[in-house]
Structure formats: structure tokens, C-alpha cells
Amino acid sequence: MVDRQVLFPAQFKGAGDDRIQKANKINGGQMVEIEWKDGIRSKFHSIWLRHNCHCSCCKLDVSGQPIVPLTEIPLEELYIQDTDISEENVLKVKWQEGDKTHQGYLPSSYLKTYCYSDGEIERKSNAARMTFTTDSKIPEIEYKEVMETQTGLYQWLSLLGDRGICMVRNVPTVEDHILKVSRRVALPQHTVYGYTFDVKDRPNASNAAFRSIALNLHMDQATYESPPGIQMLHCLRFDDQVVGGESVFADIHHIVDVFRQEHPGEFKTLCRVPVTYETIGYEDAAGRELPVHFQIRRPIISLNTYGHVIAIIYHEIMTGPLQVDEHDVEPFYKAYQMLMQAVRAWPNKFRVRLKPGDMITFQNRRLMHGRSAYVSNGGLRHIQGSYINIDEFRSMLIYLQNTVGDGSPIRRIGLLDMY
């Protein structure tokens, strides 16, 4: 029966000791209990096993997608008749489905990876939590390493995933070369500014980013339902006579982690009450390709079922009129002001004056960025930017973690994944 290659073995590289000691049906065939070689026990429901059966009748070889609709499985008449363990360490299962039977199998590595027994999902959620540091040194990697080797690409994305920020050095100072770097991961994410945007002083620009004034810490495109995941800023010119213009970064997830401990009531308010983010530009497109009218209402902080922070969307300027019940107005403004004060007072900031050939890359949903004011003095500061979609970045990071790295789970990167 078990003559097919196990689907995607690389994705189970970090499953640990996945050898099955024994497997027994329990609860009248409604569940299977597996005892692993390491002594840990796992329980799986009959319907979960059936829905994830790996036999050729149930899953596509190429993608692993199920091809048996759940509606065709009789939930009330489904139970396990028998189980066995093959020489290849695969769990074989025979189900009774009403007046029919089905024989299938599930690889042990698959079962160990996706085990959901008591406490296991919370353990996985804890393992996915971001780690924080007070180290103000920005990790670096060479452009050639990123572009020429899978190991270099993996190191770059791993640093982005774990630390949230990484400097790529010695990138050719050619306009739109940023797109070539982006395509090592995915196609660039298109926004109303196009695939790239150019940050340089335009005295009459309506967007503050395109002037020489200071920019407070923020994340880009907060008005999008799915803001960009990775931002890349490539320094094409930064003339010596330009005074100021240093880039600054701060980890909003670290800030909120401390804020939660010091102000638990206000933290809960920011998890519950939605702020309005808004961008309106009908006639003056401010560097955008088309007129826009973005509006979205969402809490600044999102939690999973275990109370872990999984996503934060923060921007002090792109706010529209607050639209909440009247009893939430004052508590929200108090909490929001306190968070702004915490951001301004945050001591652990990254600061850097970019040089031509530098490309600073960072998680847009984690590392807020800003800039000090600058005076051009006849010189030019020209930074070209682009974005990578959060899901596509995560997909490539997981792929490299399983094919180049050790297969361990990646940490959260600010999307609404409930882990």
C-alpha cells in the first residue's frame, strides 16, 4: 500500500524523533493514540486522520491537496477499524464509513509535525513568539552572497525573520536594481506608488516623505488591509554636503511588549477599540499613480487565542476621524497617546546614515522607520524603495528553512496567522 514518496519530506525536517512505538484505536474507534519512541503520546481524531489521509485516492501527488470533499465523509458513521505501523514508519489506518471502508496512511513525520494534542498548539504558539534584543547594531550581509547563493539568500531572510532588519551592502547604484534583489524572493508588491518609489526632496510635495522634513517612526501603507511585509530602501545617492537625513528604526513589537507589562489596561483598549486609518488624494496624487481614498478601521494590536500579540499596525499621521461607540472615545485617546509617548521615549533605536550601495531591508510590520530632517546644501539624497508581500516572504523563508536550514519553525512576522 505504501509505495508512494512521502509528500514534501523537507517540510517535516524539524519534526524531531518521529518514530512510532505503537498506535492503538481508542474511544470506540473515534481516536488513535500514538506512543512515540521518545515516550510522548499524541491523540488524533478519526475525522482528522481521514481528512488528512495521504493515499493516492485522497491527496494529489504534486501539491498534497485533498481531493475528497469533506461532504463525502459520513461524520456520524465514521470510525477506525484497525491501525498498523509499516516498516517505513507510516501509520496505516482502516476506516469504516457507513457501509463502506477506506484504507489509507499518514507518514509519522506528518503526524509529529501537525500533532494537536493537549498543550501542543500552545507550545507551537509559544515557539513562534518573537525574540527581542537591545543590541543597536544592524546585522549585515553582502549583496553578492544574497544574489549568488541559496545559503546567502537564506541568511538574509533568516536575519529579516529573526531580527526584523538587515543591511545589504555593496548593491549596484543603478535605478530599479532594487527589483532584481526583490525577485530573489518574489515579485515586488505593487502599491498606489507603483513597484518602486523614489524618496528625494521635492519642496512642494504633499507627502512628507518626499520633503526634507523629519519623519516620525511609522510603518508604511497602514491603510491597506494587508500592508507590505518587507520594505527595501536602496541608497542611490547621499552626497557629502547633505546634512542630516539619518534613518532611524524601532521594533514596535518590543515596545508593545513592554507597554503591555507597564499599562495592561491601556493595552487591552488598543486590542479592542479600532482606530481609523485613512489616506485621501483625489487631485494631488502625491507621487501616486492614481487618485486614492483608503479607509480601514482596525485595532492597533491583534492577539491570538492564547493572548499573544500577532500583529500591530501603527501610524501616527494616517489617521482619520475616530468612529467608535462614545464610551470608547476617551479611553482610546488616552491609550493611544500613552503608546505614542512610549514610542518616542523608546531607548533601543537603530540609527544609520545610509551610503550609496546600502540597501536597508526590514519587516514593515515590525520595524517602524523614520528619518531626521536634512538640508541638501546643493547635494542630493536619493533613496529608492520597494516592497515584498508578507505571505510571499514567509513562503520563501519556510522553503529555505526546510531546504537549507534545520527545518525548525519560523517566528512570527506580523501577519494574522493565529499561531
PDB file of C-alpha atoms in Angstrom, residues 4-184:
ATOM      1  CA  ARG A   4       4.451   6.488  -2.962  1.00  0.00           C
ATOM      2  CA  GLN A   5       7.050   9.019  -1.936  1.00  0.00           C
ATOM      3  CA  VAL A   6       6.083  10.860   1.238  1.00  0.00           C
ATOM      4  CA  LEU A   7       4.784  14.265   0.222  1.00  0.00           C
ATOM      5  CA  PHE A   8       7.219  17.129   0.781  1.00  0.00           C
ATOM      6  CA  PRO A   9       9.604  15.389   3.212  1.00  0.00           C
ATOM      7  CA  ALA A  10      11.610  18.600   3.641  1.00  0.00           C
ATOM      8  CA  GLN A  11       8.766  20.364   5.420  1.00  0.00           C
ATOM      9  CA  PHE A  12       8.945  17.795   8.232  1.00  0.00           C
ATOM     10  CA  LYS A  13      12.702  18.184   8.709  1.00  0.00           C
ATOM     11  CA  GLY A  14      12.219  19.742  12.141  1.00  0.00           C
ATOM     12  CA  ALA A  15       9.714  17.190  13.424  1.00  0.00           C
ATOM     13  CA  GLY A  16      12.205  15.689  15.895  1.00  0.00           C
ATOM     14  CA  ASP A  17      12.026  11.991  16.812  1.00  0.00           C
ATOM     15  CA  ASP A  18       9.077  10.872  14.719  1.00  0.00           C
ATOM     16  CA  ARG A  19       9.441   7.118  15.197  1.00  0.00           C
ATOM     17  CA  ILE A  20       6.215   5.451  16.292  1.00  0.00           C
ATOM     18  CA  GLN A  21       6.465   2.953  19.152  1.00  0.00           C
ATOM     19  CA  LYS A  22       2.854   1.825  18.949  1.00  0.00           C
ATOM     20  CA  ALA A  23      -0.583   3.004  17.852  1.00  0.00           C
ATOM     21  CA  ASN A  24      -3.947   1.991  19.319  1.00  0.00           C
ATOM     22  CA  LYS A  25      -7.501   2.955  18.493  1.00  0.00           C
ATOM     23  CA  ILE A  26      -9.381   4.344  21.499  1.00  0.00           C
ATOM     24  CA  ASN A  27     -12.854   5.702  22.310  1.00  0.00           C
ATOM     25  CA  GLY A  28     -14.548   3.043  20.234  1.00  0.00           C
ATOM     26  CA  GLY A  29     -12.517   3.872  17.152  1.00  0.00           C
ATOM     27  CA  GLN A  30     -13.156   7.611  17.362  1.00  0.00           C
ATOM     28  CA  MET A  31      -9.486   8.323  18.036  1.00  0.00           C
ATOM     29  CA  VAL A  32      -5.985   6.870  17.708  1.00  0.00           C
ATOM     30  CA  GLU A  33      -3.380   7.225  20.422  1.00  0.00           C
ATOM     31  CA  ILE A  34       0.235   7.129  19.279  1.00  0.00           C
ATOM     32  CA  GLU A  35       3.153   6.497  21.587  1.00  0.00           C
ATOM     33  CA  TRP A  36       6.364   7.839  20.105  1.00  0.00           C
ATOM     34  CA  LYS A  37       9.834   6.414  20.658  1.00  0.00           C
ATOM     35  CA  ASP A  38      10.662   9.397  22.882  1.00  0.00           C
ATOM     36  CA  GLY A  39       7.781   8.459  25.217  1.00  0.00           C
ATOM     37  CA  ILE A  40       5.466  11.315  24.232  1.00  0.00           C
ATOM     38  CA  ARG A  41       1.845  10.398  23.487  1.00  0.00           C
ATOM     39  CA  SER A  42      -0.380  12.024  20.873  1.00  0.00           C
ATOM     40  CA  LYS A  43      -4.066  11.604  20.137  1.00  0.00           C
ATOM     41  CA  PHE A  44      -5.725  12.071  16.754  1.00  0.00           C
ATOM     42  CA  HIS A  45      -9.428  12.065  15.932  1.00  0.00           C
ATOM     43  CA  SER A  46     -10.733   9.674  13.327  1.00  0.00           C
ATOM     44  CA  ILE A  47     -12.090  12.520  11.183  1.00  0.00           C
ATOM     45  CA  TRP A  48      -8.782  14.430  11.337  1.00  0.00           C
ATOM     46  CA  LEU A  49      -6.865  11.364  10.186  1.00  0.00           C
ATOM     47  CA  ARG A  50      -9.393  10.642   7.453  1.00  0.00           C
ATOM     48  CA  HIS A  51      -9.378  14.206   6.173  1.00  0.00           C
ATOM     49  CA  ASN A  52      -5.562  14.126   6.024  1.00  0.00           C
ATOM     50  CA  CYS A  53      -5.172  10.652   4.534  1.00  0.00           C
ATOM     51  CA  HIS A  54      -2.135  10.546   2.205  1.00  0.00           C
ATOM     52  CA  CYS A  55      -3.211   7.750  -0.126  1.00  0.00           C
ATOM     53  CA  SER A  56      -3.420   8.410  -3.872  1.00  0.00           C
ATOM     54  CA  CYS A  57      -7.227   8.489  -3.719  1.00  0.00           C
ATOM     55  CA  CYS A  58      -7.204  11.284  -1.160  1.00  0.00           C
ATOM     56  CA  LYS A  59      -4.302  13.628  -1.983  1.00  0.00           C
ATOM     57  CA  LEU A  60      -2.723  14.965  -5.138  1.00  0.00           C
ATOM     58  CA  ASP A  61       0.853  13.766  -5.550  1.00  0.00           C
ATOM     59  CA  VAL A  62       2.176  17.118  -6.721  1.00  0.00           C
ATOM     60  CA  SER A  63       0.574  19.572  -4.294  1.00  0.00           C
ATOM     61  CA  GLY A  64      -0.662  17.420  -1.420  1.00  0.00           C
ATOM     62  CA  GLN A  65      -4.106  18.989  -1.710  1.00  0.00           C
ATOM     63  CA  PRO A  66      -7.031  16.827  -0.541  1.00  0.00           C
ATOM     64  CA  ILE A  67      -9.258  15.640  -3.368  1.00  0.00           C
ATOM     65  CA  VAL A  68     -12.017  14.022  -1.301  1.00  0.00           C
ATOM     66  CA  PRO A  69     -14.592  16.663  -0.287  1.00  0.00           C
ATOM     67  CA  LEU A  70     -15.368  16.711   3.417  1.00  0.00           C
ATOM     68  CA  THR A  71     -19.046  16.462   2.489  1.00  0.00           C
ATOM     69  CA  GLU A  72     -18.421  12.919   1.205  1.00  0.00           C
ATOM     70  CA  ILE A  73     -17.171  11.683   4.587  1.00  0.00           C
ATOM     71  CA  PRO A  74     -20.049  10.477   6.839  1.00  0.00           C
ATOM     72  CA  LEU A  75     -19.044  12.104  10.137  1.00  0.00           C
ATOM     73  CA  GLU A  76     -21.682  10.312  12.210  1.00  0.00           C
ATOM     74  CA  GLU A  77     -20.796   6.893  10.782  1.00  0.00           C
ATOM     75  CA  LEU A  78     -17.012   7.179  10.701  1.00  0.00           C
ATOM     76  CA  TYR A  79     -14.777   5.151  12.976  1.00  0.00           C
ATOM     77  CA  ILE A  80     -11.451   3.345  12.850  1.00  0.00           C
ATOM     78  CA  GLN A  81     -11.493  -0.415  12.404  1.00  0.00           C
ATOM     79  CA  ASP A  82      -7.782  -1.090  12.608  1.00  0.00           C
ATOM     80  CA  THR A  83      -4.322   0.502  12.655  1.00  0.00           C
ATOM     81  CA  ASP A  84      -0.837  -0.738  11.874  1.00  0.00           C
ATOM     82  CA  ILE A  85       2.689   0.640  11.573  1.00  0.00           C
ATOM     83  CA  SER A  86       4.613  -0.123   8.383  1.00  0.00           C
ATOM     84  CA  GLU A  87       8.331  -0.800   8.095  1.00  0.00           C
ATOM     85  CA  GLU A  88       8.665   2.710   6.661  1.00  0.00           C
ATOM     86  CA  ASN A  89       7.311   4.118   9.953  1.00  0.00           C
ATOM     87  CA  VAL A  90       3.973   5.043   8.405  1.00  0.00           C
ATOM     88  CA  LEU A  91       0.644   4.814  10.229  1.00  0.00           C
ATOM     89  CA  LYS A  92      -1.784   2.669   8.235  1.00  0.00           C
ATOM     90  CA  VAL A  93      -5.470   3.114   9.033  1.00  0.00           C
ATOM     91  CA  LYS A  94      -8.645   1.286   8.035  1.00  0.00           C
ATOM     92  CA  TRP A  95     -11.841   3.298   8.449  1.00  0.00           C
ATOM     93  CA  GLN A  96     -15.467   2.222   8.442  1.00  0.00           C
ATOM     94  CA  GLU A  97     -17.512   4.863   6.602  1.00  0.00           C
ATOM     95  CA  GLY A  98     -21.150   3.859   6.818  1.00  0.00           C
ATOM     96  CA  ASP A  99     -21.458   0.763   4.635  1.00  0.00           C
ATOM     97  CA  LYS A 100     -18.037   1.343   3.023  1.00  0.00           C
ATOM     98  CA  THR A 101     -14.435   1.038   4.171  1.00  0.00           C
ATOM     99  CA  HIS A 102     -11.330   3.015   3.287  1.00  0.00           C
ATOM    100  CA  GLN A 103      -7.684   2.092   3.780  1.00  0.00           C
ATOM    101  CA  GLY A 104      -5.082   4.831   3.830  1.00  0.00           C
ATOM    102  CA  TYR A 105      -1.981   6.054   5.578  1.00  0.00           C
ATOM    103  CA  LEU A 106      -0.227   9.047   7.131  1.00  0.00           C
ATOM    104  CA  PRO A 107       3.571   9.482   7.435  1.00  0.00           C
ATOM    105  CA  SER A 108       4.820   9.626  11.007  1.00  0.00           C
ATOM    106  CA  SER A 109       6.724  12.858  10.297  1.00  0.00           C
ATOM    107  CA  TYR A 110       3.467  14.468   9.177  1.00  0.00           C
ATOM    108  CA  LEU A 111       1.700  13.343  12.356  1.00  0.00           C
ATOM    109  CA  LYS A 112       4.524  14.551  14.610  1.00  0.00           C
ATOM    110  CA  THR A 113       4.678  17.927  12.878  1.00  0.00           C
ATOM    111  CA  TYR A 114       0.936  18.566  12.998  1.00  0.00           C
ATOM    112  CA  CYS A 115       0.166  16.995  16.371  1.00  0.00           C
ATOM    113  CA  TYR A 116      -2.548  18.962  18.197  1.00  0.00           C
ATOM    114  CA  SER A 117      -2.825  17.029  21.478  1.00  0.00           C
ATOM    115  CA  ASP A 118      -3.427  18.922  24.725  1.00  0.00           C
ATOM    116  CA  GLY A 119      -0.971  21.791  25.063  1.00  0.00           C
ATOM    117  CA  GLU A 120       0.768  21.150  21.744  1.00  0.00           C
ATOM    118  CA  ILE A 121      -0.798  24.039  19.829  1.00  0.00           C
ATOM    119  CA  GLU A 122       0.006  26.434  22.667  1.00  0.00           C
ATOM    120  CA  ARG A 123       3.583  25.111  22.702  1.00  0.00           C
ATOM    121  CA  LYS A 124       3.855  25.846  18.979  1.00  0.00           C
ATOM    122  CA  SER A 125       2.391  29.293  19.553  1.00  0.00           C
ATOM    123  CA  ASN A 126       4.969  29.994  22.265  1.00  0.00           C
ATOM    124  CA  ALA A 127       7.762  28.762  19.994  1.00  0.00           C
ATOM    125  CA  ALA A 128       6.654  31.222  17.302  1.00  0.00           C
ATOM    126  CA  ARG A 129       6.938  34.280  19.558  1.00  0.00           C
ATOM    127  CA  MET A 130       9.347  36.991  18.504  1.00  0.00           C
ATOM    128  CA  THR A 131      12.564  37.389  20.437  1.00  0.00           C
ATOM    129  CA  PHE A 132      13.785  40.864  21.302  1.00  0.00           C
ATOM    130  CA  THR A 133      17.205  42.402  21.798  1.00  0.00           C
ATOM    131  CA  THR A 134      18.649  45.716  22.933  1.00  0.00           C
ATOM    132  CA  ASP A 135      21.563  45.338  20.503  1.00  0.00           C
ATOM    133  CA  SER A 136      21.636  48.500  18.377  1.00  0.00           C
ATOM    134  CA  LYS A 137      23.932  47.053  15.702  1.00  0.00           C
ATOM    135  CA  ILE A 138      22.152  46.310  12.424  1.00  0.00           C
ATOM    136  CA  PRO A 139      23.055  42.857  11.047  1.00  0.00           C
ATOM    137  CA  GLU A 140      24.662  42.918   7.600  1.00  0.00           C
ATOM    138  CA  ILE A 141      25.170  40.746   4.542  1.00  0.00           C
ATOM    139  CA  GLU A 142      26.931  41.268   1.215  1.00  0.00           C
ATOM    140  CA  TYR A 143      24.922  41.767  -1.952  1.00  0.00           C
ATOM    141  CA  LYS A 144      26.878  39.062  -3.808  1.00  0.00           C
ATOM    142  CA  GLU A 145      26.014  36.489  -1.136  1.00  0.00           C
ATOM    143  CA  VAL A 146      22.311  37.257  -1.454  1.00  0.00           C
ATOM    144  CA  MET A 147      22.309  37.135  -5.235  1.00  0.00           C
ATOM    145  CA  GLU A 148      24.664  34.237  -5.963  1.00  0.00           C
ATOM    146  CA  THR A 149      23.981  31.525  -3.366  1.00  0.00           C
ATOM    147  CA  GLN A 150      20.976  29.920  -1.719  1.00  0.00           C
ATOM    148  CA  THR A 151      22.894  29.976   1.560  1.00  0.00           C
ATOM    149  CA  GLY A 152      23.322  33.739   1.299  1.00  0.00           C
ATOM    150  CA  LEU A 153      19.659  34.202   0.427  1.00  0.00           C
ATOM    151  CA  TYR A 154      18.704  32.064   3.425  1.00  0.00           C
ATOM    152  CA  GLN A 155      20.989  34.038   5.752  1.00  0.00           C
ATOM    153  CA  TRP A 156      19.443  37.309   4.584  1.00  0.00           C
ATOM    154  CA  LEU A 157      15.857  36.156   5.010  1.00  0.00           C
ATOM    155  CA  SER A 158      16.653  34.493   8.349  1.00  0.00           C
ATOM    156  CA  LEU A 159      18.047  37.752   9.710  1.00  0.00           C
ATOM    157  CA  LEU A 160      14.957  39.559   8.435  1.00  0.00           C
ATOM    158  CA  GLY A 161      12.750  36.930  10.042  1.00  0.00           C
ATOM    159  CA  ASP A 162      14.507  36.807  13.418  1.00  0.00           C
ATOM    160  CA  ARG A 163      15.780  40.356  13.917  1.00  0.00           C
ATOM    161  CA  GLY A 164      13.362  42.155  11.631  1.00  0.00           C
ATOM    162  CA  ILE A 165      16.117  44.145   9.905  1.00  0.00           C
ATOM    163  CA  CYS A 166      19.211  43.551   7.770  1.00  0.00           C
ATOM    164  CA  MET A 167      21.577  45.773   5.789  1.00  0.00           C
ATOM    165  CA  VAL A 168      22.606  44.529   2.349  1.00  0.00           C
ATOM    166  CA  ARG A 169      25.953  46.084   1.441  1.00  0.00           C
ATOM    167  CA  ASN A 170      27.507  46.965  -1.935  1.00  0.00           C
ATOM    168  CA  VAL A 171      24.376  46.877  -4.065  1.00  0.00           C
ATOM    169  CA  PRO A 172      24.976  48.401  -7.527  1.00  0.00           C
ATOM    170  CA  THR A 173      23.804  52.024  -7.509  1.00  0.00           C
ATOM    171  CA  VAL A 174      21.570  51.629 -10.539  1.00  0.00           C
ATOM    172  CA  GLU A 175      17.958  52.759 -10.572  1.00  0.00           C
ATOM    173  CA  ASP A 176      15.454  49.889 -10.369  1.00  0.00           C
ATOM    174  CA  HIS A 177      18.182  47.401  -9.411  1.00  0.00           C
ATOM    175  CA  ILE A 178      16.153  47.032  -6.238  1.00  0.00           C
ATOM    176  CA  LEU A 179      13.676  44.987  -8.286  1.00  0.00           C
ATOM    177  CA  LYS A 180      16.388  42.480  -9.159  1.00  0.00           C
ATOM    178  CA  VAL A 181      17.064  41.943  -5.453  1.00  0.00           C
ATOM    179  CA  SER A 182      13.357  41.675  -4.694  1.00  0.00           C
ATOM    180  CA  ARG A 183      12.913  38.961  -7.314  1.00  0.00           C
ATOM    181  CA  ARG A 184      15.254  36.697  -5.355  1.00  0.00           C
TER     182      ARG A 184
END
